[in-house]
């Protein structure tokens, strides 16, 4: 299997690039943010719980997120591979993902980390708010929180994959096509 962690701060372009990668490599896209939003829309118990954190720009608790991700992975255990988008966001999630993939007899192939500076991120998220309809994009204070949570809790996940020699940094500035090309080159060089 080809299992990719597509990593980066809020607004780095993970969702956009995931769409292109799943098409080219025939992978299943698992975006924890998208799954939470679908649950919020469907007014499920999980959705109500997730919303109370997401609206503040906080992470949904690990146990809830890990259980949900686990169920989604098991639904697709026969696929060619996964793109994990927005997961893992903590060291505990990264460890749980490794464990889950061992159960399936596979492992993470690579972490591709989109690097984008903070001012550009804030700009992109506020622009996205105009059409995403996402409450967490529309409020500069919540954007600040999400970036702070990324810096404190999520960025350290890089070192988890660095220590396994699975980390590749990708310049996330440029046109969408340019960034797709960089990602394709990194994957094809594996
Ligand atoms: P972005 O990358 O733009 O912040 P996402 O759609 O990935 O957007 O995530 C939106 C929100 O969903 C996060 O701010 C967080 O509250 C919640 N979330 C998504 N993935 C996770 C995760 N792996 N662990 C905890 N919370 C998560």
PDB file of C-alpha atoms and ligand atoms in Angstrom:
ATOM      1  CA  UNK A   1       0.000   0.000   0.000  1.00  0.00           C
ATOM      2  CA  UNK A   2       0.982   3.617  -0.500  1.00  0.00           C
ATOM      3  CA  UNK A   3       0.032   5.434   2.703  1.00  0.00           C
ATOM      4  CA  UNK A   4       0.675   9.157   2.779  1.00  0.00           C
ATOM      5  CA  UNK A   5       0.321  11.603   5.643  1.00  0.00           C
ATOM      6  CA  UNK A   6      -0.339  14.956   3.986  1.00  0.00           C
ATOM      7  CA  UNK A   7       0.666  17.394   6.674  1.00  0.00           C
ATOM      8  CA  UNK A   8       0.618  21.147   7.153  1.00  0.00           C
ATOM      9  CA  UNK A   9      -0.951  24.013   9.060  1.00  0.00           C
ATOM     10  CA  UNK A  10      -4.575  25.121   8.542  1.00  0.00           C
ATOM     11  CA  UNK A  11      -4.846  26.651   5.083  1.00  0.00           C
ATOM     12  CA  UNK A  12      -1.730  24.944   3.703  1.00  0.00           C
ATOM     13  CA  UNK A  13      -3.673  23.353   0.846  1.00  0.00           C
ATOM     14  CA  UNK A  14      -3.998  19.782   2.095  1.00  0.00           C
ATOM     15  CA  UNK A  15      -7.577  19.325   0.875  1.00  0.00           C
ATOM     16  CA  UNK A  16      -6.918  20.732  -2.606  1.00  0.00           C
ATOM     17  CA  UNK A  17      -3.796  18.659  -3.125  1.00  0.00           C
ATOM     18  CA  UNK A  18      -5.407  15.508  -1.683  1.00  0.00           C
ATOM     19  CA  UNK A  19      -8.049  15.619  -4.408  1.00  0.00           C
ATOM     20  CA  UNK A  20      -5.331  15.514  -7.056  1.00  0.00           C
ATOM     21  CA  UNK A  21      -3.253  12.826  -5.388  1.00  0.00           C
ATOM     22  CA  UNK A  22      -6.154  10.403  -4.876  1.00  0.00           C
ATOM     23  CA  UNK A  23      -6.924  10.632  -8.567  1.00  0.00           C
ATOM     24  CA  UNK A  24      -3.361  10.075  -9.754  1.00  0.00           C
ATOM     25  CA  UNK A  25      -2.469   7.286  -7.319  1.00  0.00           C
ATOM     26  CA  UNK A  26      -5.884   5.670  -6.740  1.00  0.00           C
ATOM     27  CA  UNK A  27      -5.877   6.287  -2.993  1.00  0.00           C
ATOM     28  CA  UNK A  28      -8.650   6.698  -0.434  1.00  0.00           C
ATOM     29  CA  UNK A  29      -8.805  10.221   1.038  1.00  0.00           C
ATOM     30  CA  UNK A  30      -9.466  10.358   4.772  1.00  0.00           C
ATOM     31  CA  UNK A  31      -9.859  13.931   6.016  1.00  0.00           C
ATOM     32  CA  UNK A  32     -10.762  14.013   9.697  1.00  0.00           C
ATOM     33  CA  UNK A  33     -12.006  17.600   9.308  1.00  0.00           C
ATOM     34  CA  UNK A  34     -14.336  16.560   6.457  1.00  0.00           C
ATOM     35  CA  UNK A  35     -15.624  13.557   8.408  1.00  0.00           C
ATOM     36  CA  UNK A  36     -16.325  15.737  11.445  1.00  0.00           C
ATOM     37  CA  UNK A  37     -18.127  18.295   9.261  1.00  0.00           C
ATOM     38  CA  UNK A  38     -20.266  15.564   7.671  1.00  0.00           C
ATOM     39  CA  UNK A  39     -21.222  14.434  11.180  1.00  0.00           C
ATOM     40  CA  UNK A  40     -22.078  17.993  12.200  1.00  0.00           C
ATOM     41  CA  UNK A  41     -24.305  18.303   9.145  1.00  0.00           C
ATOM     42  CA  UNK A  42     -25.987  14.984   9.931  1.00  0.00           C
ATOM     43  CA  UNK A  43     -26.433  16.114  13.565  1.00  0.00           C
ATOM     44  CA  UNK A  44     -24.921  12.917  14.923  1.00  0.00           C
ATOM     45  CA  UNK A  45     -23.713  12.576  18.504  1.00  0.00           C
ATOM     46  CA  UNK A  46     -20.124  12.629  17.239  1.00  0.00           C
ATOM     47  CA  UNK A  47     -20.888  15.768  15.225  1.00  0.00           C
ATOM     48  CA  UNK A  48     -22.310  17.617  18.218  1.00  0.00           C
ATOM     49  CA  UNK A  49     -19.299  16.723  20.298  1.00  0.00           C
ATOM     50  CA  UNK A  50     -16.795  17.666  17.580  1.00  0.00           C
ATOM     51  CA  UNK A  51     -18.538  20.986  16.912  1.00  0.00           C
ATOM     52  CA  UNK A  52     -18.017  22.170  20.472  1.00  0.00           C
ATOM     53  CA  UNK A  53     -14.241  21.952  19.930  1.00  0.00           C
ATOM     54  CA  UNK A  54     -14.008  22.914  16.273  1.00  0.00           C
ATOM     55  CA  UNK A  55     -15.936  26.151  16.717  1.00  0.00           C
ATOM     56  CA  UNK A  56     -13.294  27.292  19.198  1.00  0.00           C
ATOM     57  CA  UNK A  57     -10.365  26.217  17.030  1.00  0.00           C
ATOM     58  CA  UNK A  58      -9.446  23.438  19.484  1.00  0.00           C
ATOM     59  CA  UNK A  59      -8.609  19.838  18.711  1.00  0.00           C
ATOM     60  CA  UNK A  60     -11.273  17.197  19.166  1.00  0.00           C
ATOM     61  CA  UNK A  61     -10.027  14.832  21.927  1.00  0.00           C
ATOM     62  CA  UNK A  62      -7.624  12.119  20.779  1.00  0.00           C
ATOM     63  CA  UNK A  63      -9.741   9.167  21.863  1.00  0.00           C
ATOM     64  CA  UNK A  64     -12.766  10.348  19.866  1.00  0.00           C
ATOM     65  CA  UNK A  65     -10.697  11.185  16.796  1.00  0.00           C
ATOM     66  CA  UNK A  66      -8.680   7.965  16.863  1.00  0.00           C
ATOM     67  CA  UNK A  67     -11.794   5.764  17.186  1.00  0.00           C
ATOM     68  CA  UNK A  68     -13.451   7.519  14.288  1.00  0.00           C
ATOM     69  CA  UNK A  69     -10.362   7.276  12.077  1.00  0.00           C
ATOM     70  CA  UNK A  70      -9.947   3.628  12.949  1.00  0.00           C
ATOM     71  CA  UNK A  71     -13.487   2.830  11.818  1.00  0.00           C
ATOM     72  CA  UNK A  72     -12.941   4.679   8.522  1.00  0.00           C
ATOM     73  CA  UNK A  73      -9.657   2.881   7.805  1.00  0.00           C
ATOM     74  CA  UNK A  74     -11.222  -0.514   8.493  1.00  0.00           C
ATOM     75  CA  UNK A  75     -14.010   0.258   6.005  1.00  0.00           C
ATOM     76  CA  UNK A  76     -11.379   0.468   3.245  1.00  0.00           C
ATOM     77  CA  UNK A  77      -8.854  -2.123   4.346  1.00  0.00           C
ATOM     78  CA  UNK A  78      -8.615  -3.611   0.831  1.00  0.00           C
ATOM     79  CA  UNK A  79      -7.698  -0.355  -0.953  1.00  0.00           C
ATOM     80  CA  UNK A  80      -4.425   0.610  -2.681  1.00  0.00           C
ATOM     81  CA  UNK A  81      -3.560   3.057   0.064  1.00  0.00           C
ATOM     82  CA  UNK A  82      -4.656   6.134   2.013  1.00  0.00           C
ATOM     83  CA  UNK A  83      -4.044   9.834   2.143  1.00  0.00           C
ATOM     84  CA  UNK A  84      -4.414  10.980   5.712  1.00  0.00           C
ATOM     85  CA  UNK A  85      -5.350  14.672   5.669  1.00  0.00           C
ATOM     86  CA  UNK A  86      -5.601  16.440   9.019  1.00  0.00           C
ATOM     87  CA  UNK A  87      -4.542  13.302  10.880  1.00  0.00           C
ATOM     88  CA  UNK A  88      -2.399  12.656  12.872  1.00  0.00           C
ATOM     89  CA  UNK A  89      -2.447  16.012  14.664  1.00  0.00           C
ATOM     90  CA  UNK A  90      -0.868  14.854  17.940  1.00  0.00           C
ATOM     91  CA  UNK A  91       1.903  12.435  18.891  1.00  0.00           C
ATOM     92  CA  UNK A  92      -0.710  10.093  20.424  1.00  0.00           C
ATOM     93  CA  UNK A  93      -2.621  10.029  17.128  1.00  0.00           C
ATOM     94  CA  UNK A  94       0.597   9.258  15.236  1.00  0.00           C
ATOM     95  CA  UNK A  95       1.369   6.336  17.541  1.00  0.00           C
ATOM     96  CA  UNK A  96      -2.203   5.022  17.233  1.00  0.00           C
ATOM     97  CA  UNK A  97      -2.025   5.255  13.436  1.00  0.00           C
ATOM     98  CA  UNK A  98       1.208   3.234  13.346  1.00  0.00           C
ATOM     99  CA  UNK A  99      -0.436   0.579  15.516  1.00  0.00           C
ATOM    100  CA  UNK A 100      -3.549   0.421  13.353  1.00  0.00           C
ATOM    101  CA  UNK A 101      -1.528   0.045  10.158  1.00  0.00           C
ATOM    102  CA  UNK A 102       0.537  -2.752  11.731  1.00  0.00           C
ATOM    103  CA  UNK A 103      -2.755  -4.588  12.314  1.00  0.00           C
ATOM    104  CA  UNK A 104      -3.439  -4.256   8.587  1.00  0.00           C
ATOM    105  CA  UNK A 105       0.064  -5.468   7.752  1.00  0.00           C
ATOM    106  CA  UNK A 106       1.130  -2.116   6.342  1.00  0.00           C
ATOM    107  CA  UNK A 107       2.710   1.183   7.423  1.00  0.00           C
ATOM    108  CA  UNK A 108       3.035   4.867   6.601  1.00  0.00           C
ATOM    109  CA  UNK A 109       5.118   5.334   3.450  1.00  0.00           C
ATOM    110  CA  UNK A 110       5.873   9.028   3.888  1.00  0.00           C
ATOM    111  CA  UNK A 111       4.852  12.290   5.533  1.00  0.00           C
ATOM    112  CA  UNK A 112       4.681  15.115   2.998  1.00  0.00           C
ATOM    113  CA  UNK A 113       4.655  18.413   4.897  1.00  0.00           C
ATOM    114  CA  UNK A 114       3.401  21.514   3.086  1.00  0.00           C
ATOM    115  CA  UNK A 115       5.282  24.517   4.453  1.00  0.00           C
ATOM    116  CA  UNK A 116       3.513  27.898   4.301  1.00  0.00           C
ATOM    117  CA  UNK A 117       4.306  30.968   6.397  1.00  0.00           C
ATOM    118  CA  UNK A 118       1.804  32.293   8.907  1.00  0.00           C
ATOM    119  CA  UNK A 119       0.771  35.559   7.234  1.00  0.00           C
ATOM    120  CA  UNK A 120      -0.050  33.718   4.013  1.00  0.00           C
ATOM    121  CA  UNK A 121      -2.113  31.152   5.955  1.00  0.00           C
ATOM    122  CA  UNK A 122      -4.233  33.810   7.648  1.00  0.00           C
ATOM    123  CA  UNK A 123      -4.822  35.464   4.312  1.00  0.00           C
ATOM    124  CA  UNK A 124      -5.875  32.215   2.631  1.00  0.00           C
ATOM    125  CA  UNK A 125      -8.232  31.188   5.445  1.00  0.00           C
ATOM    126  CA  UNK A 126     -10.017  34.535   5.505  1.00  0.00           C
ATOM    127  CA  UNK A 127     -10.428  34.336   1.724  1.00  0.00           C
ATOM    128  CA  UNK A 128     -11.695  30.759   1.994  1.00  0.00           C
ATOM    129  CA  UNK A 129     -14.302  31.876   4.561  1.00  0.00           C
ATOM    130  CA  UNK A 130     -16.158  33.670   1.770  1.00  0.00           C
ATOM    131  CA  UNK A 131     -17.124  30.365   0.151  1.00  0.00           C
ATOM    132  CA  UNK A 132     -16.369  27.582   2.675  1.00  0.00           C
ATOM    133  CA  UNK A 133     -19.190  28.562   5.001  1.00  0.00           C
ATOM    134  CA  UNK A 134     -16.907  27.426   7.829  1.00  0.00           C
ATOM    135  CA  UNK A 135     -17.364  29.363  11.070  1.00  0.00           C
ATOM    136  CA  UNK A 136     -13.762  28.538  12.022  1.00  0.00           C
ATOM    137  CA  UNK A 137     -12.484  30.347   8.895  1.00  0.00           C
ATOM    138  CA  UNK A 138     -14.499  33.529   9.349  1.00  0.00           C
ATOM    139  CA  UNK A 139     -13.165  34.764  12.690  1.00  0.00           C
ATOM    140  CA  UNK A 140      -9.534  35.989  12.892  1.00  0.00           C
ATOM    141  CA  UNK A 141      -9.397  35.058  16.605  1.00  0.00           C
ATOM    142  CA  UNK A 142     -10.349  31.454  15.874  1.00  0.00           C
ATOM    143  CA  UNK A 143      -7.803  31.340  13.052  1.00  0.00           C
ATOM    144  CA  UNK A 144      -5.152  32.537  15.543  1.00  0.00           C
ATOM    145  CA  UNK A 145      -6.191  29.726  17.905  1.00  0.00           C
ATOM    146  CA  UNK A 146      -5.958  27.085  15.188  1.00  0.00           C
ATOM    147  CA  UNK A 147      -2.487  28.247  14.186  1.00  0.00           C
ATOM    148  CA  UNK A 148      -1.379  28.331  17.855  1.00  0.00           C
ATOM    149  CA  UNK A 149      -2.720  24.792  18.393  1.00  0.00           C
ATOM    150  CA  UNK A 150      -0.909  23.708  15.233  1.00  0.00           C
ATOM    151  CA  UNK A 151       2.383  25.177  16.465  1.00  0.00           C
ATOM    152  CA  UNK A 152       2.071  23.703  19.961  1.00  0.00           C
ATOM    153  CA  UNK A 153       0.477  20.295  19.439  1.00  0.00           C
ATOM    154  CA  UNK A 154       0.661  19.386  15.783  1.00  0.00           C
ATOM    155  CA  UNK A 155       3.991  20.634  14.405  1.00  0.00           C
ATOM    156  CA  UNK A 156       5.892  18.297  16.829  1.00  0.00           C
ATOM    157  CA  UNK A 157       4.356  15.323  14.955  1.00  0.00           C
ATOM    158  CA  UNK A 158       6.958  16.042  12.248  1.00  0.00           C
ATOM    159  CA  UNK A 159       9.703  14.695  14.494  1.00  0.00           C
ATOM    160  CA  UNK A 160       7.783  11.426  14.897  1.00  0.00           C
ATOM    161  CA  UNK A 161       8.191  10.778  11.159  1.00  0.00           C
ATOM    162  CA  UNK A 162      11.672  12.334  10.959  1.00  0.00           C
ATOM    163  CA  UNK A 163      12.904   9.744  13.435  1.00  0.00           C
ATOM    164  CA  UNK A 164      11.508   7.038  11.133  1.00  0.00           C
ATOM    165  CA  UNK A 165      13.184   8.675   8.100  1.00  0.00           C
ATOM    166  CA  UNK A 166       9.795   9.257   6.510  1.00  0.00           C
ATOM    167  CA  UNK A 167       9.660  13.058   6.492  1.00  0.00           C
ATOM    168  CA  UNK A 168       9.716  15.178   3.324  1.00  0.00           C
ATOM    169  CA  UNK A 169       9.238  18.940   3.424  1.00  0.00           C
ATOM    170  CA  UNK A 170       7.403  20.539   0.452  1.00  0.00           C
ATOM    171  CA  UNK A 171       7.347  24.256  -0.332  1.00  0.00           C
ATOM    172  CA  UNK A 172       3.640  25.133  -0.151  1.00  0.00           C
ATOM    173  CA  UNK A 173       3.976  28.526  -1.873  1.00  0.00           C
ATOM    174  CA  UNK A 174       3.253  28.729  -5.590  1.00  0.00           C
ATOM    175  CA  UNK A 175       0.442  27.804  -7.937  1.00  0.00           C
ATOM    176  CA  UNK A 176      -1.711  24.750  -7.194  1.00  0.00           C
ATOM    177  CA  UNK A 177      -0.159  22.997 -10.210  1.00  0.00           C
ATOM    178  CA  UNK A 178       3.389  23.759  -9.086  1.00  0.00           C
ATOM    179  CA  UNK A 179       2.714  22.286  -5.662  1.00  0.00           C
ATOM    180  CA  UNK A 180       1.048  19.190  -7.167  1.00  0.00           C
ATOM    181  CA  UNK A 181       4.180  18.671  -9.259  1.00  0.00           C
ATOM    182  CA  UNK A 182       6.401  18.893  -6.167  1.00  0.00           C
ATOM    183  CA  UNK A 183       4.235  16.338  -4.370  1.00  0.00           C
ATOM    184  CA  UNK A 184       4.199  14.002  -7.377  1.00  0.00           C
ATOM    185  CA  UNK A 185       7.981  14.184  -7.649  1.00  0.00           C
ATOM    186  CA  UNK A 186       8.381  13.378  -3.957  1.00  0.00           C
ATOM    187  CA  UNK A 187       6.021  10.386  -4.191  1.00  0.00           C
ATOM    188  CA  UNK A 188       7.560   9.071  -7.401  1.00  0.00           C
ATOM    189  CA  UNK A 189      11.011   9.197  -5.806  1.00  0.00           C
ATOM    190  CA  UNK A 190      10.003   6.859  -2.958  1.00  0.00           C
TER     191      UNK A 190
HETATM  192  P1  LIG B   1      -7.783  22.947   8.752  1.00  0.00           P
HETATM  193  O1  LIG B   1      -6.629  22.074   8.364  1.00  0.00           O
HETATM  194  O2  LIG B   1      -8.081  24.010   7.760  1.00  0.00           O
HETATM  195  O3  LIG B   1      -7.696  23.457  10.159  1.00  0.00           O
HETATM  196  P2  LIG B   1      -9.540  20.638   9.072  1.00  0.00           P
HETATM  197  O4  LIG B   1     -10.734  20.473   8.241  1.00  0.00           O
HETATM  198  O5  LIG B   1      -8.411  19.669   8.901  1.00  0.00           O
HETATM  199  O6  LIG B   1      -9.093  22.114   8.739  1.00  0.00           O
HETATM  200  O7  LIG B   1      -9.918  20.640  10.620  1.00  0.00           O
HETATM  201  C1  LIG B   1     -10.924  21.450  11.146  1.00  0.00           C
HETATM  202  C2  LIG B   1     -11.061  21.214  12.650  1.00  0.00           C
HETATM  203  O8  LIG B   1     -11.471  19.845  12.878  1.00  0.00           O
HETATM  204  C3  LIG B   1      -9.800  21.366  13.486  1.00  0.00           C
HETATM  205  O9  LIG B   1      -9.566  22.707  13.853  1.00  0.00           O
HETATM  206  C4  LIG B   1     -10.127  20.469  14.701  1.00  0.00           C
HETATM  207  O10 LIG B   1     -11.015  21.120  15.590  1.00  0.00           O
HETATM  208  C5  LIG B   1     -10.888  19.313  14.071  1.00  0.00           C
HETATM  209  N1  LIG B   1      -9.969  18.221  13.703  1.00  0.00           N
HETATM  210  C6  LIG B   1      -9.680  17.801  12.451  1.00  0.00           C
HETATM  211  N2  LIG B   1      -8.802  16.784  12.475  1.00  0.00           N
HETATM  212  C7  LIG B   1      -8.508  16.558  13.780  1.00  0.00           C
HETATM  213  C8  LIG B   1      -7.646  15.653  14.467  1.00  0.00           C
HETATM  214  N3  LIG B   1      -6.883  14.792  13.790  1.00  0.00           N
HETATM  215  N4  LIG B   1      -7.602  15.704  15.821  1.00  0.00           N
HETATM  216  C9  LIG B   1      -8.360  16.562  16.492  1.00  0.00           C
HETATM  217  N5  LIG B   1      -9.183  17.455  15.927  1.00  0.00           N
HETATM  218  C10 LIG B   1      -9.267  17.459  14.585  1.00  0.00           C
END
